[in-house]
Amino acid sequence: MWKLIFLGLIVWLAIYILKRAINPDSNRQNNEAAASNKPNEDSIENMVQCTACHVHLPRSEAYLVDGNFYCSKAHIENK
């Protein structure tokens, strides 16, 4: 039984090494793509809550009226 497990491990290792030898840059490209998808501190924006419906939205999209945030003009009118 141990011989069979050892043989399977050897086969798996050989396939792994062959894949790495055939396409050595694929791992580096995946790591660079993952790093570029991470948001940096400049792109993170504060969230605010609408006073009328309690929905959270980015501060840049909210309306600020008398110190309260609203998600739409309709909610401002329906104070």
Short mmCIF file of N, CA, C and O in Angstrom, two decimals:
data_model
loop_
_atom_site.label_atom_id
_atom_site.label_comp_id
_atom_site.label_asym_id
_atom_site.label_seq_id
_atom_site.Cartn_x
_atom_site.Cartn_y
_atom_site.Cartn_z
N MET A 1 0.83 -1.19 0.00
CA MET A 1 0.00 0.00 0.00
C MET A 1 0.88 1.26 0.00
O MET A 1 0.56 2.23 -0.68
N TRP A 2 1.94 1.26 0.80
CA TRP A 2 2.83 2.42 0.86
C TRP A 2 3.52 2.67 -0.47
O TRP A 2 3.76 3.83 -0.85
N LYS A 3 3.81 1.58 -1.20
CA LYS A 3 4.44 1.73 -2.51
C LYS A 3 3.50 2.45 -3.48
O LYS A 3 3.95 3.28 -4.27
N LEU A 4 2.21 2.16 -3.40
CA LEU A 4 1.23 2.79 -4.26
C LEU A 4 1.10 4.28 -3.95
O LEU A 4 1.05 5.12 -4.85
N ILE A 5 1.07 4.64 -2.67
CA ILE A 5 1.02 6.05 -2.26
C ILE A 5 2.28 6.78 -2.70
O ILE A 5 2.22 7.89 -3.24
N PHE A 6 3.42 6.15 -2.52
CA PHE A 6 4.69 6.75 -2.93
C PHE A 6 4.73 6.95 -4.44
O PHE A 6 5.17 8.00 -4.92
N LEU A 7 4.25 5.96 -5.20
CA LEU A 7 4.21 6.07 -6.65
C LEU A 7 3.28 7.20 -7.09
O LEU A 7 3.62 7.97 -7.99
N GLY A 8 2.15 7.34 -6.44
CA GLY A 8 1.22 8.42 -6.75
C GLY A 8 1.85 9.78 -6.47
O GLY A 8 1.67 10.73 -7.24
N LEU A 9 2.56 9.89 -5.38
CA LEU A 9 3.25 11.13 -5.04
C LEU A 9 4.32 11.47 -6.07
O LEU A 9 4.45 12.64 -6.47
N ILE A 10 5.06 10.50 -6.51
CA ILE A 10 6.09 10.71 -7.52
C ILE A 10 5.46 11.16 -8.85
O ILE A 10 5.95 12.10 -9.50
N VAL A 11 4.35 10.54 -9.24
CA VAL A 11 3.66 10.92 -10.48
C VAL A 11 3.15 12.36 -10.37
O VAL A 11 3.30 13.17 -11.29
N TRP A 12 2.53 12.68 -9.24
CA TRP A 12 2.01 14.04 -9.04
C TRP A 12 3.14 15.07 -9.09
O TRP A 12 3.02 16.12 -9.71
N LEU A 13 4.26 14.78 -8.46
CA LEU A 13 5.40 15.68 -8.46
C LEU A 13 5.97 15.86 -9.87
O LEU A 13 6.32 16.97 -10.26
N ALA A 14 6.02 14.79 -10.63
CA ALA A 14 6.54 14.88 -12.01
C ALA A 14 5.62 15.76 -12.86
O ALA A 14 6.10 16.60 -13.63
N ILE A 15 4.31 15.59 -12.73
CA ILE A 15 3.36 16.42 -13.48
C ILE A 15 3.48 17.87 -13.06
O ILE A 15 3.47 18.77 -13.91
N TYR A 16 3.61 18.13 -11.79
CA TYR A 16 3.75 19.49 -11.27
C TYR A 16 5.00 20.16 -11.85
O TYR A 16 4.96 21.29 -12.30
N ILE A 17 6.10 19.45 -11.85
CA ILE A 17 7.36 20.01 -12.36
C ILE A 17 7.26 20.25 -13.86
O ILE A 17 7.73 21.28 -14.37
N LEU A 18 6.63 19.34 -14.59
CA LEU A 18 6.47 19.54 -16.04
C LEU A 18 5.60 20.75 -16.34
O LEU A 18 5.90 21.53 -17.25
N LYS A 19 4.53 20.93 -15.61
CA LYS A 19 3.66 22.10 -15.82
C LYS A 19 4.42 23.39 -15.56
O LYS A 19 4.28 24.37 -16.29
N ARG A 20 5.21 23.41 -14.51
CA ARG A 20 5.99 24.60 -14.19
C ARG A 20 7.06 24.87 -15.25
O ARG A 20 7.36 26.02 -15.57
N ALA A 21 7.63 23.82 -15.81
CA ALA A 21 8.67 23.97 -16.82
C ALA A 21 8.07 24.47 -18.14
O ALA A 21 8.69 25.26 -18.85
N ILE A 22 6.86 24.03 -18.46
CA ILE A 22 6.23 24.43 -19.71
C ILE A 22 5.78 25.88 -19.66
O ILE A 22 5.95 26.63 -20.62
N ASN A 23 5.21 26.32 -18.54
CA ASN A 23 4.66 27.67 -18.44
C ASN A 23 5.16 28.35 -17.16
O ASN A 23 4.40 28.51 -16.21
N PRO A 24 6.41 28.79 -17.13
CA PRO A 24 6.97 29.34 -15.88
C PRO A 24 6.43 30.71 -15.50
O PRO A 24 6.47 31.08 -14.34
N ASP A 25 5.93 31.51 -16.46
CA ASP A 25 5.49 32.87 -16.16
C ASP A 25 4.04 32.97 -15.72
O ASP A 25 3.60 34.03 -15.31
N SER A 26 3.27 31.90 -15.81
CA SER A 26 1.85 31.99 -15.48
C SER A 26 1.63 32.34 -14.02
O SER A 26 0.73 33.10 -13.69
N ASN A 27 2.44 31.83 -13.13
CA ASN A 27 2.28 32.13 -11.71
C ASN A 27 2.61 33.59 -11.43
O ASN A 27 1.94 34.24 -10.64
N ARG A 28 3.63 34.10 -12.05
CA ARG A 28 4.03 35.50 -11.85
C ARG A 28 2.94 36.43 -12.37
O ARG A 28 2.62 37.43 -11.74
N GLN A 29 2.33 36.13 -13.50
CA GLN A 29 1.26 36.95 -14.06
C GLN A 29 0.04 36.94 -13.15
O GLN A 29 -0.60 37.96 -12.96
N ASN A 30 -0.29 35.79 -12.58
CA ASN A 30 -1.44 35.71 -11.67
C ASN A 30 -1.20 36.54 -10.42
O ASN A 30 -2.11 37.20 -9.94
N ASN A 31 0.01 36.53 -9.90
CA ASN A 31 0.32 37.31 -8.71
C ASN A 31 0.26 38.80 -8.99
O ASN A 31 -0.22 39.58 -8.18
N GLU A 32 0.75 39.22 -10.17
CA GLU A 32 0.70 40.64 -10.53
C GLU A 32 -0.74 41.10 -10.73
O GLU A 32 -1.11 42.21 -10.34
N ALA A 33 -1.58 40.26 -11.32
CA ALA A 33 -2.99 40.61 -11.53
C ALA A 33 -3.72 40.71 -10.20
O ALA A 33 -4.54 41.61 -10.00
N ALA A 34 -3.42 39.84 -9.27
CA ALA A 34 -4.06 39.89 -7.96
C ALA A 34 -3.63 41.15 -7.21
O ALA A 34 -4.43 41.77 -6.52
N ALA A 35 -2.39 41.54 -7.35
CA ALA A 35 -1.90 42.74 -6.66
C ALA A 35 -2.53 43.99 -7.25
O ALA A 35 -2.79 44.96 -6.54
N SER A 36 -2.78 44.00 -8.55
CA SER A 36 -3.36 45.20 -9.17
C SER A 36 -4.85 45.33 -8.87
O SER A 36 -5.41 46.41 -8.99
N ASN A 37 -5.53 44.25 -8.47
CA ASN A 37 -6.95 44.30 -8.15
C ASN A 37 -7.22 44.82 -6.74
O ASN A 37 -8.35 45.15 -6.42
N LYS A 38 -6.21 44.88 -5.91
CA LYS A 38 -6.39 45.36 -4.55
C LYS A 38 -6.60 46.88 -4.56
O LYS A 38 -5.86 47.60 -5.21
N PRO A 39 -7.62 47.35 -3.86
CA PRO A 39 -7.83 48.80 -3.85
C PRO A 39 -6.76 49.49 -3.00
O PRO A 39 -6.37 49.00 -1.95
N ASN A 40 -6.29 50.62 -3.48
CA ASN A 40 -5.33 51.36 -2.68
C ASN A 40 -6.09 52.32 -1.76
O ASN A 40 -7.30 52.48 -1.87
N GLU A 41 -5.41 52.95 -0.88
CA GLU A 41 -6.05 53.80 0.12
C GLU A 41 -6.76 54.99 -0.50
O GLU A 41 -7.70 55.52 0.06
N ASP A 42 -6.33 55.44 -1.68
CA ASP A 42 -6.96 56.59 -2.33
C ASP A 42 -8.34 56.24 -2.87
O ASP A 42 -9.20 57.11 -2.97
N SER A 43 -8.57 54.99 -3.25
CA SER A 43 -9.84 54.61 -3.85
C SER A 43 -10.88 54.22 -2.80
O SER A 43 -12.04 54.05 -3.14
N ILE A 44 -10.50 54.07 -1.56
CA ILE A 44 -11.45 53.73 -0.49
C ILE A 44 -12.20 54.98 -0.09
O ILE A 44 -11.60 56.02 0.15
N GLU A 45 -13.53 54.87 -0.04
CA GLU A 45 -14.35 56.03 0.23
C GLU A 45 -15.25 55.76 1.44
O GLU A 45 -15.70 54.64 1.64
N ASN A 46 -15.51 56.79 2.22
CA ASN A 46 -16.37 56.65 3.38
C ASN A 46 -17.81 56.42 2.94
O ASN A 46 -18.27 56.99 1.95
N MET A 47 -18.53 55.61 3.71
CA MET A 47 -19.94 55.35 3.45
C MET A 47 -20.77 56.15 4.45
O MET A 47 -20.37 56.34 5.59
N VAL A 48 -21.92 56.62 3.99
CA VAL A 48 -22.85 57.35 4.85
C VAL A 48 -24.22 56.67 4.75
O VAL A 48 -24.48 55.91 3.82
N GLN A 49 -25.08 56.98 5.70
CA GLN A 49 -26.40 56.36 5.74
C GLN A 49 -27.47 57.40 5.46
O GLN A 49 -27.46 58.50 6.03
N CYS A 50 -28.40 57.05 4.59
CA CYS A 50 -29.51 57.94 4.28
C CYS A 50 -30.39 58.10 5.52
O CYS A 50 -30.73 57.12 6.18
N THR A 51 -30.75 59.34 5.82
CA THR A 51 -31.57 59.62 7.00
C THR A 51 -32.98 59.06 6.83
O THR A 51 -33.60 58.62 7.80
N ALA A 52 -33.48 59.01 5.61
CA ALA A 52 -34.87 58.58 5.38
C ALA A 52 -35.01 57.06 5.32
O ALA A 52 -35.86 56.49 5.99
N CYS A 53 -34.19 56.38 4.52
CA CYS A 53 -34.38 54.94 4.30
C CYS A 53 -33.28 54.08 4.90
O CYS A 53 -33.35 52.85 4.82
N HIS A 54 -32.25 54.68 5.47
CA HIS A 54 -31.14 53.99 6.15
C HIS A 54 -30.28 53.14 5.21
O HIS A 54 -29.63 52.20 5.66
N VAL A 55 -30.29 53.45 3.94
CA VAL A 55 -29.42 52.77 2.98
C VAL A 55 -28.04 53.39 3.06
O VAL A 55 -27.91 54.60 3.19
N HIS A 56 -27.00 52.55 2.99
CA HIS A 56 -25.63 53.05 2.99
C HIS A 56 -25.18 53.29 1.55
O HIS A 56 -25.45 52.48 0.66
N LEU A 57 -24.51 54.42 1.33
CA LEU A 57 -24.03 54.78 0.01
C LEU A 57 -22.74 55.58 0.15
O LEU A 57 -22.45 56.11 1.22
N PRO A 58 -21.92 55.63 -0.92
CA PRO A 58 -20.68 56.40 -0.85
C PRO A 58 -20.97 57.88 -0.60
O PRO A 58 -21.96 58.42 -1.09
N ARG A 59 -20.11 58.51 0.15
CA ARG A 59 -20.32 59.91 0.51
C ARG A 59 -20.39 60.81 -0.72
O ARG A 59 -21.13 61.79 -0.74
N SER A 60 -19.65 60.48 -1.77
CA SER A 60 -19.65 61.31 -2.98
C SER A 60 -20.99 61.26 -3.72
O SER A 60 -21.30 62.15 -4.49
N GLU A 61 -21.79 60.23 -3.49
CA GLU A 61 -23.08 60.10 -4.16
C GLU A 61 -24.25 60.60 -3.31
O GLU A 61 -25.38 60.63 -3.77
N ALA A 62 -23.98 60.96 -2.07
CA ALA A 62 -25.04 61.37 -1.16
C ALA A 62 -25.30 62.87 -1.24
O ALA A 62 -24.42 63.65 -1.62
N TYR A 63 -26.51 63.26 -0.88
CA TYR A 63 -26.88 64.68 -0.79
C TYR A 63 -26.82 65.07 0.68
O TYR A 63 -27.38 64.40 1.54
N LEU A 64 -26.13 66.17 0.98
CA LEU A 64 -26.00 66.65 2.36
C LEU A 64 -26.88 67.88 2.52
O LEU A 64 -26.67 68.91 1.87
N VAL A 65 -27.91 67.76 3.38
CA VAL A 65 -28.84 68.85 3.61
C VAL A 65 -29.01 69.01 5.12
O VAL A 65 -29.42 68.07 5.81
N ASP A 66 -28.68 70.18 5.63
CA ASP A 66 -28.81 70.49 7.06
C ASP A 66 -28.12 69.45 7.94
O ASP A 66 -28.63 69.05 8.98
N GLY A 67 -26.97 68.97 7.54
CA GLY A 67 -26.20 68.02 8.34
C GLY A 67 -26.67 66.58 8.22
O GLY A 67 -26.14 65.71 8.89
N ASN A 68 -27.67 66.31 7.39
CA ASN A 68 -28.18 64.95 7.18
C ASN A 68 -27.87 64.50 5.75
O ASN A 68 -27.92 65.30 4.82
N PHE A 69 -27.58 63.21 5.60
CA PHE A 69 -27.30 62.64 4.29
C PHE A 69 -28.56 61.98 3.74
O PHE A 69 -29.30 61.32 4.46
N TYR A 70 -28.77 62.15 2.42
CA TYR A 70 -29.90 61.54 1.74
C TYR A 70 -29.40 60.86 0.48
O TYR A 70 -28.45 61.31 -0.15
N CYS A 71 -30.08 59.78 0.07
CA CYS A 71 -29.65 59.04 -1.11
C CYS A 71 -30.29 59.55 -2.39
O CYS A 71 -29.82 59.25 -3.48
N SER A 72 -31.39 60.32 -2.28
CA SER A 72 -32.05 60.83 -3.49
C SER A 72 -32.73 62.16 -3.17
O SER A 72 -33.00 62.50 -2.02
N LYS A 73 -33.07 62.89 -4.22
CA LYS A 73 -33.78 64.15 -4.05
C LYS A 73 -35.20 63.93 -3.53
O LYS A 73 -35.74 64.77 -2.81
N ALA A 74 -35.78 62.80 -3.86
CA ALA A 74 -37.13 62.48 -3.37
C ALA A 74 -37.16 62.38 -1.85
O ALA A 74 -38.12 62.81 -1.20
N HIS A 75 -36.10 61.81 -1.26
CA HIS A 75 -36.04 61.70 0.20
C HIS A 75 -35.83 63.07 0.85
O HIS A 75 -36.28 63.28 1.98
N ILE A 76 -35.17 63.98 0.17
CA ILE A 76 -34.98 65.32 0.70
C ILE A 76 -36.33 66.04 0.75
O ILE A 76 -36.67 66.70 1.73
N GLU A 77 -37.13 65.86 -0.29
CA GLU A 77 -38.44 66.50 -0.36
C GLU A 77 -39.42 65.92 0.64
O GLU A 77 -40.33 66.61 1.09
N ASN A 78 -39.24 64.65 1.02
CA ASN A 78 -40.18 63.97 1.92
C ASN A 78 -39.74 64.03 3.37
O ASN A 78 -40.16 63.22 4.18
N LYS A 79 -38.89 64.96 3.72
CA LYS A 79 -38.38 65.06 5.09
C LYS A 79 -39.54 64.91 6.01
O LYS A 79 -39.85 64.84 6.99
#
